[in-house]
PDB file of C-alpha atoms in Angstrom:
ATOM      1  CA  UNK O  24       0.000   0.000   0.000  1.00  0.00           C
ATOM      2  CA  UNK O  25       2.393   2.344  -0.994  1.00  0.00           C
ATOM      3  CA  UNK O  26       0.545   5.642  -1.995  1.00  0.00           C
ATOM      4  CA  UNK O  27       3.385   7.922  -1.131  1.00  0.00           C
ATOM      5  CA  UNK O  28       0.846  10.826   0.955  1.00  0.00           C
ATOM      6  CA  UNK O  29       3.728  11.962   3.065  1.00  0.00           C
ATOM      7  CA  UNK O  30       6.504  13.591   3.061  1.00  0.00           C
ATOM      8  CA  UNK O  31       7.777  10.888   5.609  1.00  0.00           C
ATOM      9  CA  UNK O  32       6.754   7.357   5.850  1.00  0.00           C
ATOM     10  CA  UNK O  33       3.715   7.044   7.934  1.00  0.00           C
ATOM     11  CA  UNK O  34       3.217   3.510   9.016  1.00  0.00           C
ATOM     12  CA  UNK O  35       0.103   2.226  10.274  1.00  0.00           C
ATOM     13  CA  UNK O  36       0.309  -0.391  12.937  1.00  0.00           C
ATOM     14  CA  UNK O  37      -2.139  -3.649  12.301  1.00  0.00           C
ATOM     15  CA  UNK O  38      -3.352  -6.320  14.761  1.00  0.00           C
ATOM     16  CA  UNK O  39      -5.433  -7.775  17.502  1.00  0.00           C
ATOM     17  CA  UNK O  40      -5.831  -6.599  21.614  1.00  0.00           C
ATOM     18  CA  UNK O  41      -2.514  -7.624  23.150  1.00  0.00           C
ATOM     19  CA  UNK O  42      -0.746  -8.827  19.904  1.00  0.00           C
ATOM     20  CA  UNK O  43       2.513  -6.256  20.524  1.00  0.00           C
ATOM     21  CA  UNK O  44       1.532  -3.436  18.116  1.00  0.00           C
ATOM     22  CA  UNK O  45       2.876  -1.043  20.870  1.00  0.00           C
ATOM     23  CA  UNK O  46       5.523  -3.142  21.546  1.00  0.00           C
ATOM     24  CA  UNK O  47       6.430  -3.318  17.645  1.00  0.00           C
ATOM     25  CA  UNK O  48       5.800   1.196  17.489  1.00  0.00           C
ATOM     26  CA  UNK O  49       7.957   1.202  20.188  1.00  0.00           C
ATOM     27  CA  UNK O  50      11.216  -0.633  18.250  1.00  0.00           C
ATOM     28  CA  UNK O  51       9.945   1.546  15.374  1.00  0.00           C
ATOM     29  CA  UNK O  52      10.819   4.271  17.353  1.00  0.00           C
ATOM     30  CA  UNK O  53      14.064   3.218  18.218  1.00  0.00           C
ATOM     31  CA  UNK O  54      14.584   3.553  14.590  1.00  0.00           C
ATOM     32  CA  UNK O  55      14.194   7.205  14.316  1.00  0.00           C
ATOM     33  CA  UNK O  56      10.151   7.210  13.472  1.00  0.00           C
ATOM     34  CA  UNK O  57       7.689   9.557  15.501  1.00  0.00           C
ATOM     35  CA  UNK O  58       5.354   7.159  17.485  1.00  0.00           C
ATOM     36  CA  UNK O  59       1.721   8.345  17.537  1.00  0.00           C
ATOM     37  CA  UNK O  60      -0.186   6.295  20.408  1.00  0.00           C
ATOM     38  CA  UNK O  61      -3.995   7.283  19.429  1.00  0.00           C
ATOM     39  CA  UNK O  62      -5.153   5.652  22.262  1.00  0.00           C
ATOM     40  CA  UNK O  63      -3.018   7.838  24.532  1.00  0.00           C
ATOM     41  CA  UNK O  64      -4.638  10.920  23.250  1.00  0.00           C
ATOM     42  CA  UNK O  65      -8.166   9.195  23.748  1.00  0.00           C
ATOM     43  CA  UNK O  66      -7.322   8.735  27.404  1.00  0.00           C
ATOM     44  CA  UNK O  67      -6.164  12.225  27.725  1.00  0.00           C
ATOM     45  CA  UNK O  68      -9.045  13.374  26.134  1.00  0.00           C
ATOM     46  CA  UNK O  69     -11.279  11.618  29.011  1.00  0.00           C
ATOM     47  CA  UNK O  70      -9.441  14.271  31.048  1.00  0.00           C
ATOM     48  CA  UNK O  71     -10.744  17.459  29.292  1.00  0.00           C
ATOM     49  CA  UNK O  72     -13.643  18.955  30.958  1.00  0.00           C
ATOM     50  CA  UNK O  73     -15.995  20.166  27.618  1.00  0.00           C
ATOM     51  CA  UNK O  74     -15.301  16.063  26.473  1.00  0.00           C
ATOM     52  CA  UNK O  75     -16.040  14.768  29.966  1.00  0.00           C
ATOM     53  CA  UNK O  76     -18.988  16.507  29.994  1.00  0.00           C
ATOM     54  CA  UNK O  77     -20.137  15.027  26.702  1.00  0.00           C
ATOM     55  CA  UNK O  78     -19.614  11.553  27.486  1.00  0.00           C
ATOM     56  CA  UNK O  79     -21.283  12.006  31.217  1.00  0.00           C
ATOM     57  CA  UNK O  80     -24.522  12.952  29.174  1.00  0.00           C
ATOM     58  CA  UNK O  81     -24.322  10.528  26.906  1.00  0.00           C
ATOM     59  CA  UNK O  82     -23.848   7.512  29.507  1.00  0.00           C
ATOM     60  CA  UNK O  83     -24.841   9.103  33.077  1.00  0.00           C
ATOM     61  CA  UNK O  84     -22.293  10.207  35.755  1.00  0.00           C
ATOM     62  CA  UNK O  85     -21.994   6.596  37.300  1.00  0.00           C
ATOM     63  CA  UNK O  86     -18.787   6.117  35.476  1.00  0.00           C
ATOM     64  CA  UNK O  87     -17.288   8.487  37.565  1.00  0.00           C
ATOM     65  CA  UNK O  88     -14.858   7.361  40.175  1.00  0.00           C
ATOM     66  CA  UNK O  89     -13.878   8.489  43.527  1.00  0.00           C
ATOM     67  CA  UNK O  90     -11.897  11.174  42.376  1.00  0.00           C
ATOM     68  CA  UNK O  91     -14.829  12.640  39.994  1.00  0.00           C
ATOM     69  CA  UNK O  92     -12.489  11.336  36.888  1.00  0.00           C
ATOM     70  CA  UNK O  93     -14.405   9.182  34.375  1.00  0.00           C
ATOM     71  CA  UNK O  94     -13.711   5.612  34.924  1.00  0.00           C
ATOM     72  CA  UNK O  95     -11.840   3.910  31.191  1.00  0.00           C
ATOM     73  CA  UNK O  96     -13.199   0.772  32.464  1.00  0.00           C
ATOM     74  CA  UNK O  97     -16.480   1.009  33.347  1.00  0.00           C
ATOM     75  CA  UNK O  98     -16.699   3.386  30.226  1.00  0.00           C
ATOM     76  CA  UNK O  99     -15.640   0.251  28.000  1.00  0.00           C
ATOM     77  CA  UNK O 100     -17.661  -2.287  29.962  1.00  0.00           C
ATOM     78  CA  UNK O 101     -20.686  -0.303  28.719  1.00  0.00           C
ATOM     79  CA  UNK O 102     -19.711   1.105  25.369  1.00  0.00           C
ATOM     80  CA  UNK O 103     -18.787  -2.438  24.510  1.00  0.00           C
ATOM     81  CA  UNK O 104     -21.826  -4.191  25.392  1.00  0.00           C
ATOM     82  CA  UNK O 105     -24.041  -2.160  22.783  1.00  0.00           C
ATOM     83  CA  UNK O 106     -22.670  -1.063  19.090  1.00  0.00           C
ATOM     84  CA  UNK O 107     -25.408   2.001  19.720  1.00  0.00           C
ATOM     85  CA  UNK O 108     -23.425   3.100  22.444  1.00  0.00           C
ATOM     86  CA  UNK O 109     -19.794   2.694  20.907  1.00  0.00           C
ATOM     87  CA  UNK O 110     -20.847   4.528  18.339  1.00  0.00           C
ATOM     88  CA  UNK O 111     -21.887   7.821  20.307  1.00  0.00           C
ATOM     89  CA  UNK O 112     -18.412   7.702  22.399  1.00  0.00           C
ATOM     90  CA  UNK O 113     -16.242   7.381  18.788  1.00  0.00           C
ATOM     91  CA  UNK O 114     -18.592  10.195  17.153  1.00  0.00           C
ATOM     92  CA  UNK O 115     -17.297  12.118  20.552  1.00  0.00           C
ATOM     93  CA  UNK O 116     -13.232  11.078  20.798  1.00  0.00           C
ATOM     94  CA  UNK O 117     -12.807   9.972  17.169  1.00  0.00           C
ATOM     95  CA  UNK O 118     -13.095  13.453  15.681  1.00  0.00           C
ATOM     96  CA  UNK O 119     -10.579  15.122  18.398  1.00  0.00           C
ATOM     97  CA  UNK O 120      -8.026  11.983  17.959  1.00  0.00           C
ATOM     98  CA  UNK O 121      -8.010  11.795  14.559  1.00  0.00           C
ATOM     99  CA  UNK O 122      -7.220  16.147  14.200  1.00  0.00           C
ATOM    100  CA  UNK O 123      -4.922  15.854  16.951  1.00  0.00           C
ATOM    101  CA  UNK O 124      -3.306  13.489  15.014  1.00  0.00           C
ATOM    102  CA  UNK O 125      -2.884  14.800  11.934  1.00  0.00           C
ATOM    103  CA  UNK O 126      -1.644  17.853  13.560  1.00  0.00           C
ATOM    104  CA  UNK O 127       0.923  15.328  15.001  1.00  0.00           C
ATOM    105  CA  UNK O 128       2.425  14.153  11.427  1.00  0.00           C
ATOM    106  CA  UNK O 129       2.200  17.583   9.894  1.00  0.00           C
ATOM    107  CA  UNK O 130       4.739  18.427  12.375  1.00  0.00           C
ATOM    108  CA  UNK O 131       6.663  14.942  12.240  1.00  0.00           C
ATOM    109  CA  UNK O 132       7.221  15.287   8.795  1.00  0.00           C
ATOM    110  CA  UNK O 133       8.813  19.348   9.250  1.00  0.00           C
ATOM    111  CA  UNK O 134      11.183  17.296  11.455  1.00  0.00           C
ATOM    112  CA  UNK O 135      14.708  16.325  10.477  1.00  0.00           C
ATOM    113  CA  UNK O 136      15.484  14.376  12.840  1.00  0.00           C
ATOM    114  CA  UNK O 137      12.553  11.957  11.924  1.00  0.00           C
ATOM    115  CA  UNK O 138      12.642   9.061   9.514  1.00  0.00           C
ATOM    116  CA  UNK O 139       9.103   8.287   9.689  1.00  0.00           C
ATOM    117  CA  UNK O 140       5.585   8.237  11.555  1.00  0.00           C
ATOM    118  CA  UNK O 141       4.679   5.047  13.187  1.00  0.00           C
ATOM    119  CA  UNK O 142       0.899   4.856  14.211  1.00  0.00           C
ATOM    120  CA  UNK O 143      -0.676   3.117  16.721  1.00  0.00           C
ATOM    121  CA  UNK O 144      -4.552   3.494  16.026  1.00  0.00           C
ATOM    122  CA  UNK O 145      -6.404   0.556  17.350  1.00  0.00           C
ATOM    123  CA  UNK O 146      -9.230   1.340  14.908  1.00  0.00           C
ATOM    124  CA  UNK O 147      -6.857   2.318  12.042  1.00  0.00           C
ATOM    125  CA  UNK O 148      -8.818   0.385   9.390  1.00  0.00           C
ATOM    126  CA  UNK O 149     -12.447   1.070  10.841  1.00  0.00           C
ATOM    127  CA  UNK O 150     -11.800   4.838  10.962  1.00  0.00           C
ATOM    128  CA  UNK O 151     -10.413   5.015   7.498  1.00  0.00           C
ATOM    129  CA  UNK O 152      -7.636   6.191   8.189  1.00  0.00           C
ATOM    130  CA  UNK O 153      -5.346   3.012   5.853  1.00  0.00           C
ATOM    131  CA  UNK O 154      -5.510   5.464   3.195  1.00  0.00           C
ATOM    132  CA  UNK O 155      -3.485   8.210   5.173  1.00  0.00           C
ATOM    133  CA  UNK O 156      -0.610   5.464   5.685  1.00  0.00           C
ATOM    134  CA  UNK O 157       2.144   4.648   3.225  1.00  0.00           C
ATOM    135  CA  UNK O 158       2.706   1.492   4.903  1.00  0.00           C
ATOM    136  CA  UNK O 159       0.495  -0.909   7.019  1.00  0.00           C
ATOM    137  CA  UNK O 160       1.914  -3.304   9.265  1.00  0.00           C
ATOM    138  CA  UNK O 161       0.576  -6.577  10.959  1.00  0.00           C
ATOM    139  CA  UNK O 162       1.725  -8.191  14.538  1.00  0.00           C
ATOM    140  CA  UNK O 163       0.826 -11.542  14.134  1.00  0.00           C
ATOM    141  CA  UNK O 164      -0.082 -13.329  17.170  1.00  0.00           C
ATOM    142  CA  UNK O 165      -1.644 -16.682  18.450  1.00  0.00           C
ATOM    143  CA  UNK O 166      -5.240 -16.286  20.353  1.00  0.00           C
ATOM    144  CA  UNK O 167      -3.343 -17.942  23.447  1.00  0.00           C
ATOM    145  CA  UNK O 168      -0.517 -16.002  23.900  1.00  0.00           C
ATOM    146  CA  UNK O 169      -2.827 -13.006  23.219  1.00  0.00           C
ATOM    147  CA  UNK O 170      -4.690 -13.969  26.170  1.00  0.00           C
ATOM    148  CA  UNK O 171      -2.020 -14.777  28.357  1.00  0.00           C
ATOM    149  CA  UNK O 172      -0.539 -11.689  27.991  1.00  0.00           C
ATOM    150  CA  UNK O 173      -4.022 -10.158  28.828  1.00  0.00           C
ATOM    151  CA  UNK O 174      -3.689 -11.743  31.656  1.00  0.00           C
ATOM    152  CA  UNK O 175      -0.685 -11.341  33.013  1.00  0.00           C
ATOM    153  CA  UNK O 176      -1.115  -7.267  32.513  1.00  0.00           C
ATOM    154  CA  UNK O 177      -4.635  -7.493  34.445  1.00  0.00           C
ATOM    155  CA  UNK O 178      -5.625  -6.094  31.065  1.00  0.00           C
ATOM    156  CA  UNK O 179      -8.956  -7.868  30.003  1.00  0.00           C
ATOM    157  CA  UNK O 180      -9.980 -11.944  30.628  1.00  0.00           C
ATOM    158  CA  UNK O 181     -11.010 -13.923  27.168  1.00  0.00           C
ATOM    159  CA  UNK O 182     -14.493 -12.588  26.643  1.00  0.00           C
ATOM    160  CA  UNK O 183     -14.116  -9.000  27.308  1.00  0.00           C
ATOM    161  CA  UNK O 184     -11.313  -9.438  24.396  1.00  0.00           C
ATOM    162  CA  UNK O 185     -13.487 -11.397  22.189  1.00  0.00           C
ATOM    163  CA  UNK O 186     -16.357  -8.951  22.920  1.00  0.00           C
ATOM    164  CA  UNK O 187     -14.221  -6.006  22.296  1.00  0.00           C
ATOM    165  CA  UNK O 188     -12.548  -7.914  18.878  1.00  0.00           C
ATOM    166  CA  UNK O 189     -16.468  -8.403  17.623  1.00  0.00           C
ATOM    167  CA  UNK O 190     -16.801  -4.834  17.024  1.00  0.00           C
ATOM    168  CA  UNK O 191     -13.510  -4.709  14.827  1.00  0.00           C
ATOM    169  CA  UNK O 192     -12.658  -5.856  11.360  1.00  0.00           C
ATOM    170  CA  UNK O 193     -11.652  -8.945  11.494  1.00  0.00           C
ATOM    171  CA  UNK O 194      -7.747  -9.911  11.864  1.00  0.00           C
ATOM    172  CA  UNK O 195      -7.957 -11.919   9.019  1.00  0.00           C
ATOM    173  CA  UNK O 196      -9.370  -8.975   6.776  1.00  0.00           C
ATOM    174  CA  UNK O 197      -6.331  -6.664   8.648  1.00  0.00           C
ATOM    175  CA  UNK O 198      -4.096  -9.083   7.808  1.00  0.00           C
ATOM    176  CA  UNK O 199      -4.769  -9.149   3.964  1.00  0.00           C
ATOM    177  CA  UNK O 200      -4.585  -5.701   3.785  1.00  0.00           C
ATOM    178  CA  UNK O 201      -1.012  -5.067   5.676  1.00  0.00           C
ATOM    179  CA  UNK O 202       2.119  -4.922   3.140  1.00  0.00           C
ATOM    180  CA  UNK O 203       4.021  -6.671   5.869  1.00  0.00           C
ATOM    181  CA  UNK O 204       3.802  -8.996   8.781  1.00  0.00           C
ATOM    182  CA  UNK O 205       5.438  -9.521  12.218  1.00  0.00           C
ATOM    183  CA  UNK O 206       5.338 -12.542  13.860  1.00  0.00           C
ATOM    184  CA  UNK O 207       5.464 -12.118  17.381  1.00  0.00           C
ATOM    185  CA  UNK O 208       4.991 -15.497  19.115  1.00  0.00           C
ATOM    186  CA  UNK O 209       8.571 -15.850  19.939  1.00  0.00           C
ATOM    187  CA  UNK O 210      11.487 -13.928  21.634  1.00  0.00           C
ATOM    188  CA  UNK O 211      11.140 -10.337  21.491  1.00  0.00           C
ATOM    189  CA  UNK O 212      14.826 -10.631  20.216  1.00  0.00           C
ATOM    190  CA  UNK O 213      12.818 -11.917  16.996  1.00  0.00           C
ATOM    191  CA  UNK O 214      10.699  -9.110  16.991  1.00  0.00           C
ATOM    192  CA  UNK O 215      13.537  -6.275  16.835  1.00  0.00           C
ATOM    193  CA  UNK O 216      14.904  -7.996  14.145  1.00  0.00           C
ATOM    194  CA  UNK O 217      11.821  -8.530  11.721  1.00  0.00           C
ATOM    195  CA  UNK O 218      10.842  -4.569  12.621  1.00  0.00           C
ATOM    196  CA  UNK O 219      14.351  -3.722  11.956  1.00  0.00           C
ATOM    197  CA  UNK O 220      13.952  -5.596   8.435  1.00  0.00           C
ATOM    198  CA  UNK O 221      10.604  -4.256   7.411  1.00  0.00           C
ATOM    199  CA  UNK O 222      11.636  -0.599   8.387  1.00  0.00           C
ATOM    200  CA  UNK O 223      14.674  -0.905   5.878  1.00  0.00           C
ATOM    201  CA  UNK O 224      12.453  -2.257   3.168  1.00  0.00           C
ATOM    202  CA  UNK O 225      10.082   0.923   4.319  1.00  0.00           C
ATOM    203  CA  UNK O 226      12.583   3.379   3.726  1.00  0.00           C
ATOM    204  CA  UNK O 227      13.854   1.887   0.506  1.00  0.00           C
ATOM    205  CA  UNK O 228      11.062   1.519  -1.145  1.00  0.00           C
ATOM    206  CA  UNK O 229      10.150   5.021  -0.447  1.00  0.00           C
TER     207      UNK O 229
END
């Protein structure tokens, strides 16, 4: 998918809930690309009063916690039980992500010191937003270690993942659409090398 939008690289970061696709951003990084964590910015975002405010009318005040800050987890439990309800969060956050981060490559790319833009968008595909990267990239992973990793991060047990991964594009789908593919069901020292590889095919294919 090489459609050559930017003045830098931007490379869009593929795969399921706990596959590595921060992990992989983050070796990208190491590289000399900008990493752009969307889902950072959407947490931040719960922060800001006017977008608080929004979402606290939209799905009542009980998801605040003690501290009067919404609650990500009791947010997801309920946008994630009803497609009507994930819906009117992204019409909320997706508009403010998605400007914040184009603001975010528009500057990356007026930066020398920058090889490229690695993006970590958990909706990438569903958003639309394949077409704004050069590149997409897929962290392949098996369901188990997936879940285990899940697991071991107190992140989400096997049905909240498979609840969450029912509103999604399917991996396979992401899969056939990514130029490249990690696999990351071995050593991480694996991993570095296969991002390492794929970033120099990136940049000379450019």
């Amino acid at each position: 998918m090489n459609k050559t939008l930017n003045a830098k690289p931007v490379i869009g970061i593929l795969g399921g809930i706990c596959s590595g696709k921060s992990t992989v951003a983050a070796e990208f990084g190491k590289l000399g690309c900008a990493v752009i964590d969307a889902d950072r910015i959407a947490h931040a975002l719960l922060d800001q009063t006017d977008v608080a405010e929004k979402i606290l009318d939209s799905f009542g005040r009980e998801l605040l916690d003690e501290s009067g800050r919404i609650d990500r987890l009791r947010l997801a439990r309920v946008v994630f039980s009803n497609p009507d309800k994930l819906k009117s969060l992204t019409d909320i956050l997706h508009p403010i992500v998605l400007r914040d981060v184009d603001k975010l490559i528009g500057k990356f790319e007026q930066d020398g010191t920058i090889r490229a833009i690695a993006l970590d968008m958990p909706l990438l595909i569903e958003v639309g937003w394949a077409q704004r990267c050069d590149k997409l990239v897929f962290v392949e992973c098996l369901e188990d270690l997936r879940l285990e990793r899940a697991k071991k991060a107190g992140f989400l047990d096997e049905n909240r993942i498979k609840i969450r991964e029912k509103f999604q594009i399917s991996l396979d789908t992401k899969r056939d659409l990514a130029d490249n593919t990690i696999e990351n069901n071995s050593d991480f020292s694996s991993l570095v090398r296969q991002v390492a590889d794929i970033f120099s095919y990136i940049l000379g294919s450019g």
